[in-house]
Amino acid sequence: MDFKQILESGYREVLCRYLEESSEAALYQGQMFSRKSIKQQISPEEIISIHCKVLKDLFPDISKEILDSFDFLIEFMMNYGLAYHEYQSLKDKQFEIKSEIEMAASIQEYFLETSIPKVDEVDIGAISVAAKKINGDFYRFVEDEKSISVAIADVIGKGIPAALCMTLIKYGMDSLPKSITKPNDVLGNLNRVAEKNLDSSMFITMFYGVYDFGNHTFTYAAAGHEQGFYYHAASQSFEDLTTRGMVLGVEQDITYEQFEKKVNPGDMIVMLSDGVTESRTENGFIERSIITDLIQTYMHLSAQEMVENIYRDIEKLQKYELRDDFTLIIFKRL
């Protein structure tokens, strides 16, 4: 007796027992039979075909319509099986991609991690929140005895390519000669690195500033980056931080313009990415005045508490759904 005959005989026995008893024991016997069939790689269509044959033997007077319905069921199960396997394959690929993205996000967080400096001369607060798993924004502090340098960058692009771009910029900054300290020179060097190594479809905006403790000046330059704010404590007024310069990675030989601000006690320097100014509500992009109003609301707090409260309020305005990466840094002279 070949295996198909053994299979048909076993199925007949299980089915007959269930039809006679309709018991849990009979159902359990059917489950055991199913497991054996799976081990022998018997397809669902073959089981249905055997079921149909057994019914014919057990009930010779069974109507033709019922038997024909099994032909339909066999065809249906074949198509269903193909669709199910395709669905499972897509789910597996989706899970694999998700795992890779989570790993990339973890590696990005490790490589780009930077601590917020604690100094007597200036209170510093910083927050950066990714809209998705991978953050397209990047910020970094470099501290020495005389000054603190701060960089904010935003990749025009998302996902893993954006994370790789940020890693490139981070190592470009780490590789700069110690003699290069002026913001415009820093951007010029990073632009050459980006132009040589980035794909033509990838660009980076960047803001780079240096706070000098000795004379309390803030010198800065920008490469196509979103304008921040400067708060004058004496007049209790805001002005935009003037910035001019092309994004990194477009042309090799670009000279960046440098600016300087004298920072008085109580003054604040507000640096951000376009994910802050381009936050959207039902009525469109928020006005820049909303950001300055929030700064005034929380300026009695520490700089870190300020940025965290401003983020929560803007997140609430967007119904807790960030549409772009959000980075906000505040320097407050003490």
Coordinates of N, CA and C in Angstrom, one line a residue, residues 40-166:
Q40 N 4.7 15.2 6.4 CA 4.8 14.6 5.1 C 4.6 15.5 3.9
Q41 N 4.5 16.9 4.2 CA 4.3 17.9 3.2 C 3.1 17.7 2.3
I42 N 2.0 17.3 3.0 CA 0.8 17.1 2.2 C 0.1 18.5 2.2
S43 N -0.3 18.9 1.0 CA -0.9 20.3 0.8 C -2.3 20.3 1.2
P44 N -2.9 21.4 1.6 CA -4.3 21.5 1.9 C -5.2 21.1 0.8
E45 N -4.8 21.3 -0.5 CA -5.6 20.9 -1.6 C -5.7 19.4 -1.7
E46 N -4.6 18.7 -1.4 CA -4.6 17.2 -1.4 C -5.6 16.7 -0.3
I47 N -5.6 17.3 0.9 CA -6.5 16.9 1.9 C -7.9 17.1 1.5
I48 N -8.2 18.2 0.8 CA -9.6 18.4 0.4 C -10.0 17.4 -0.7
S49 N -9.1 17.1 -1.6 CA -9.3 16.1 -2.6 C -9.7 14.7 -1.9
I50 N -8.9 14.3 -0.9 CA -9.1 13.1 -0.2 C -10.5 13.1 0.5
H51 N -10.8 14.3 1.1 CA -12.0 14.4 1.8 C -13.2 14.2 0.8
C52 N -13.1 14.8 -0.3 CA -14.1 14.6 -1.4 C -14.3 13.2 -1.7
K53 N -13.2 12.4 -1.9 CA -13.3 11.0 -2.3 C -13.9 10.2 -1.2
V54 N -13.5 10.5 0.0 CA -14.1 9.7 1.1 C -15.6 9.9 1.3
L55 N -16.0 11.2 1.1 CA -17.5 11.5 1.1 C -18.2 10.7 0.0
K56 N -17.7 10.6 -1.1 CA -18.3 9.8 -2.2 C -18.5 8.4 -1.8
D57 N -17.5 7.8 -1.2 CA -17.6 6.4 -0.7 C -18.6 6.2 0.4
L58 N -18.5 7.2 1.3 CA -19.4 7.1 2.5 C -20.9 7.4 2.2
F59 N -21.1 8.4 1.3 CA -22.4 8.8 0.9 C -22.6 8.8 -0.6
P60 N -22.9 7.6 -1.2 CA -23.0 7.5 -2.6 C -24.1 8.4 -3.2
D61 N -25.1 8.8 -2.5 CA -26.2 9.6 -3.0 C -25.9 11.1 -2.8
I62 N -24.7 11.5 -2.4 CA -24.4 12.9 -2.1 C -24.7 13.7 -3.4
S63 N -25.2 14.9 -3.3 CA -25.6 15.6 -4.5 C -24.3 16.1 -5.3
K64 N -24.5 16.2 -6.6 CA -23.4 16.7 -7.4 C -23.0 18.1 -7.1
E65 N -24.0 19.0 -6.6 CA -23.6 20.3 -6.3 C -22.6 20.4 -5.1
I66 N -22.9 19.5 -4.1 CA -21.9 19.5 -3.0 C -20.5 19.1 -3.4
L67 N -20.5 18.0 -4.3 CA -19.2 17.6 -4.7 C -18.5 18.6 -5.6
D68 N -19.3 19.3 -6.4 CA -18.7 20.4 -7.3 C -18.1 21.5 -6.4
S69 N -18.8 21.8 -5.2 CA -18.3 22.8 -4.4 C -16.9 22.6 -3.9
F70 N -16.6 21.3 -3.7 CA -15.2 20.9 -3.3 C -14.2 21.3 -4.4
D71 N -14.6 21.1 -5.6 CA -13.7 21.5 -6.7 C -13.4 23.0 -6.6
F72 N -14.4 23.8 -6.3 CA -14.2 25.2 -6.1 C -13.3 25.5 -4.9
L73 N -13.5 24.7 -3.8 CA -12.7 24.9 -2.6 C -11.3 24.6 -2.9
I74 N -11.0 23.6 -3.7 CA -9.6 23.2 -4.0 C -8.9 24.4 -4.8
E75 N -9.6 24.9 -5.7 CA -9.1 26.0 -6.5 C -8.9 27.2 -5.6
F76 N -9.9 27.5 -4.8 CA -9.8 28.6 -3.9 C -8.6 28.5 -2.9
M77 N -8.4 27.3 -2.4 CA -7.3 27.0 -1.5 C -5.9 27.2 -2.1
M78 N -5.8 26.8 -3.4 CA -4.6 26.9 -4.1 C -4.2 28.4 -4.3
N79 N -5.2 29.2 -4.7 CA -4.9 30.6 -4.8 C -4.6 31.3 -3.4
Y80 N -5.4 30.8 -2.5 CA -5.2 31.3 -1.1 C -3.8 31.0 -0.6
G81 N -3.4 29.8 -0.8 CA -2.0 29.4 -0.4 C -1.0 30.2 -1.0
L82 N -1.1 30.5 -2.3 CA -0.1 31.4 -3.0 C -0.1 32.8 -2.4
A83 N -1.3 33.3 -2.2 CA -1.4 34.7 -1.6 C -0.9 34.7 -0.2
Y84 N -1.2 33.7 0.6 CA -0.7 33.6 2.0 C 0.8 33.6 2.1
H85 N 1.4 32.7 1.2 CA 2.9 32.6 1.3 C 3.5 34.0 0.8
E86 N 2.9 34.6 -0.1 CA 3.4 35.9 -0.5 C 3.3 37.0 0.6
Y87 N 2.2 36.9 1.3 CA 2.0 37.8 2.4 C 3.0 37.6 3.5
Q88 N 3.2 36.3 3.8 CA 4.2 35.9 4.9 C 5.6 36.4 4.5
S89 N 5.9 36.2 3.2 CA 7.2 36.7 2.7 C 7.4 38.2 2.9
L90 N 6.3 38.9 2.6 CA 6.4 40.4 2.7 C 6.5 40.8 4.2
K91 N 5.8 40.0 5.1 CA 5.9 40.3 6.5 C 7.3 40.1 7.0
D92 N 7.9 39.0 6.5 CA 9.3 38.7 7.0 C 10.2 39.7 6.5
K93 N 10.1 40.2 5.3 CA 11.0 41.3 4.8 C 10.8 42.5 5.5
Q94 N 9.5 42.9 5.8 CA 9.2 44.1 6.6 C 9.8 44.0 8.0
F95 N 9.7 42.8 8.6 CA 10.3 42.7 9.9 C 11.9 42.8 9.9
E96 N 12.4 42.3 8.8 CA 13.9 42.4 8.6 C 14.3 43.8 8.4
I97 N 13.5 44.6 7.6 CA 13.9 46.0 7.4 C 13.7 46.8 8.7
K98 N 12.6 46.5 9.4 CA 12.4 47.2 10.7 C 13.5 46.9 11.7
S99 N 14.0 45.7 11.7 CA 15.1 45.4 12.6 C 16.4 46.1 12.2
E100 N 16.6 46.2 10.9 CA 17.8 46.9 10.4 C 17.7 48.4 10.7
I101 N 16.5 49.0 10.6 CA 16.4 50.4 10.9 C 16.6 50.7 12.4
E102 N 16.0 49.8 13.2 CA 16.2 49.9 14.7 C 17.7 49.8 15.1
M103 N 18.4 48.9 14.4 CA 19.8 48.7 14.6 C 20.6 50.0 14.2
A104 N 20.2 50.5 13.0 CA 20.8 51.7 12.5 C 20.6 52.9 13.4
A105 N 19.4 53.0 14.0 CA 19.0 54.1 14.9 C 19.9 54.0 16.2
S106 N 20.1 52.7 16.6 CA 20.8 52.5 17.9 C 22.3 52.9 17.6
I107 N 22.8 52.5 16.5 CA 24.2 52.8 16.1 C 24.4 54.3 16.0
Q108 N 23.4 55.0 15.3 CA 23.5 56.4 15.1 C 23.5 57.1 16.5
E109 N 22.6 56.7 17.4 CA 22.5 57.3 18.7 C 23.9 57.2 19.4
Y110 N 24.5 56.0 19.3 CA 25.8 55.8 19.9 C 26.9 56.7 19.4
F111 N 27.0 56.7 18.0 CA 28.1 57.5 17.4 C 27.9 59.0 17.5
L112 N 26.7 59.4 17.5 CA 26.4 60.9 17.4 C 26.1 61.5 18.8
E113 N 26.2 60.6 19.9 CA 25.9 61.1 21.2 C 26.9 62.2 21.6
T114 N 26.3 63.3 22.2 CA 27.1 64.4 22.7 C 26.5 64.9 24.0
S115 N 27.3 65.2 25.0 CA 26.8 65.6 26.3 C 26.7 67.2 26.3
I116 N 25.7 67.6 27.0 CA 25.4 69.1 27.1 C 26.4 69.7 28.1
P117 N 27.2 70.7 27.7 CA 28.2 71.2 28.6 C 27.6 71.9 29.8
K118 N 28.3 71.8 31.0 CA 27.9 72.5 32.2 C 29.0 73.5 32.5
V119 N 28.7 74.8 32.3 CA 29.7 75.9 32.6 C 29.1 77.0 33.4
D120 N 30.0 77.8 34.0 CA 29.5 78.9 34.9 C 29.0 80.1 34.0
E121 N 29.6 80.3 32.9 CA 29.3 81.5 32.1 C 27.9 81.5 31.4
V122 N 27.5 80.3 30.9 CA 26.3 80.2 30.1 C 25.5 79.0 30.4
D123 N 24.2 79.1 30.5 CA 23.3 78.0 30.7 C 22.9 77.4 29.4
I124 N 23.0 76.1 29.2 CA 22.8 75.5 27.9 C 21.7 74.4 28.0
G125 N 20.7 74.5 27.0 CA 19.7 73.4 27.0 C 19.6 72.9 25.5
A126 N 19.4 71.6 25.4 CA 19.3 71.0 24.0 C 18.4 69.9 24.0
I127 N 17.6 69.8 22.9 CA 16.7 68.6 22.7 C 16.7 68.3 21.2
S128 N 16.7 67.0 20.9 CA 16.6 66.6 19.5 C 15.7 65.4 19.5
V129 N 14.6 65.4 18.8 CA 13.6 64.3 18.7 C 13.4 64.0 17.2
A130 N 13.5 62.7 16.9 CA 13.3 62.2 15.6 C 11.9 62.0 15.3
A131 N 11.4 62.4 14.1 CA 10.0 62.2 13.7 C 9.8 60.7 13.4
K132 N 10.8 60.0 12.9 CA 10.8 58.6 12.6 C 11.9 57.9 13.5
K133 N 12.2 56.7 13.1 CA 13.2 56.0 13.9 C 14.6 56.6 13.7
I134 N 14.9 57.0 12.5 CA 16.2 57.6 12.2 C 16.1 59.1 12.2
N135 N 17.1 59.8 13.0 CA 17.0 61.2 13.1 C 17.8 61.8 12.0
G136 N 17.2 62.7 11.2 CA 17.9 63.5 10.1 C 18.6 64.7 10.6
D137 N 18.4 65.0 11.9 CA 19.0 66.2 12.6 C 20.3 65.7 13.4
F138 N 21.2 66.6 13.6 CA 22.4 66.3 14.3 C 22.9 67.5 15.1
Y139 N 23.2 67.3 16.3 CA 23.9 68.5 17.0 C 25.1 68.0 17.8
R140 N 26.0 68.9 18.0 CA 27.3 68.4 18.7 C 27.9 69.6 19.4
F141 N 28.4 69.4 20.6 CA 29.2 70.4 21.3 C 30.6 70.0 21.4
V142 N 31.5 71.0 21.3 CA 33.0 70.9 21.5 C 33.4 71.9 22.5
E143 N 34.0 71.5 23.6 CA 34.3 72.4 24.7 C 35.8 72.4 24.9
D144 N 36.3 73.6 25.2 CA 37.7 73.8 25.7 C 37.7 74.8 26.8
E145 N 38.9 75.2 27.2 CA 39.0 76.1 28.3 C 38.5 77.5 28.0
K146 N 38.5 77.9 26.7 CA 38.1 79.3 26.4 C 36.8 79.4 25.7
S147 N 36.2 78.3 25.2 CA 35.0 78.5 24.4 C 34.2 77.2 24.3
I148 N 33.0 77.3 23.8 CA 32.2 76.2 23.5 C 31.7 76.3 22.0
S149 N 32.0 75.3 21.2 CA 31.5 75.3 19.9 C 30.2 74.5 19.8
V150 N 29.3 74.9 18.9 CA 28.0 74.1 18.8 C 27.7 74.0 17.3
A151 N 27.3 72.8 16.9 CA 26.9 72.6 15.5 C 25.5 72.0 15.5
I152 N 24.7 72.5 14.5 CA 23.4 71.8 14.2 C 23.4 71.6 12.8
A153 N 23.0 70.3 12.4 CA 22.9 70.0 11.0 C 21.6 69.3 10.7
D154 N 21.2 69.4 9.4 CA 19.9 68.8 9.0 C 20.1 68.2 7.6
V155 N 20.0 66.9 7.5 CA 20.2 66.3 6.2 C 18.9 66.4 5.4
I156 N 19.0 66.8 4.1 CA 17.9 66.9 3.2 C 17.7 65.5 2.7
G157 N 16.9 64.7 3.4 CA 16.7 63.3 3.1 C 16.4 62.6 4.4
K158 N 15.9 61.4 4.3 CA 15.5 60.6 5.5 C 16.1 59.2 5.5
G159 N 15.9 58.6 6.6 CA 16.2 57.1 6.7 C 17.7 56.9 6.9
I160 N 18.1 55.7 6.5 CA 19.5 55.2 6.7 C 20.5 56.1 6.0
P161 N 20.2 56.5 4.7 CA 21.1 57.4 4.0 C 21.4 58.7 4.8
A162 N 20.4 59.2 5.5 CA 20.5 60.4 6.3 C 21.4 60.1 7.5
A163 N 21.2 59.0 8.1 CA 22.1 58.6 9.2 C 23.5 58.5 8.8
L164 N 23.8 57.9 7.6 CA 25.2 57.8 7.2 C 25.8 59.1 6.9
C165 N 25.0 60.1 6.4 CA 25.4 61.4 6.1 C 25.9 62.1 7.4
M166 N 25.0 61.9 8.5 CA 25.4 62.5 9.8 C 26.7 61.9 10.3

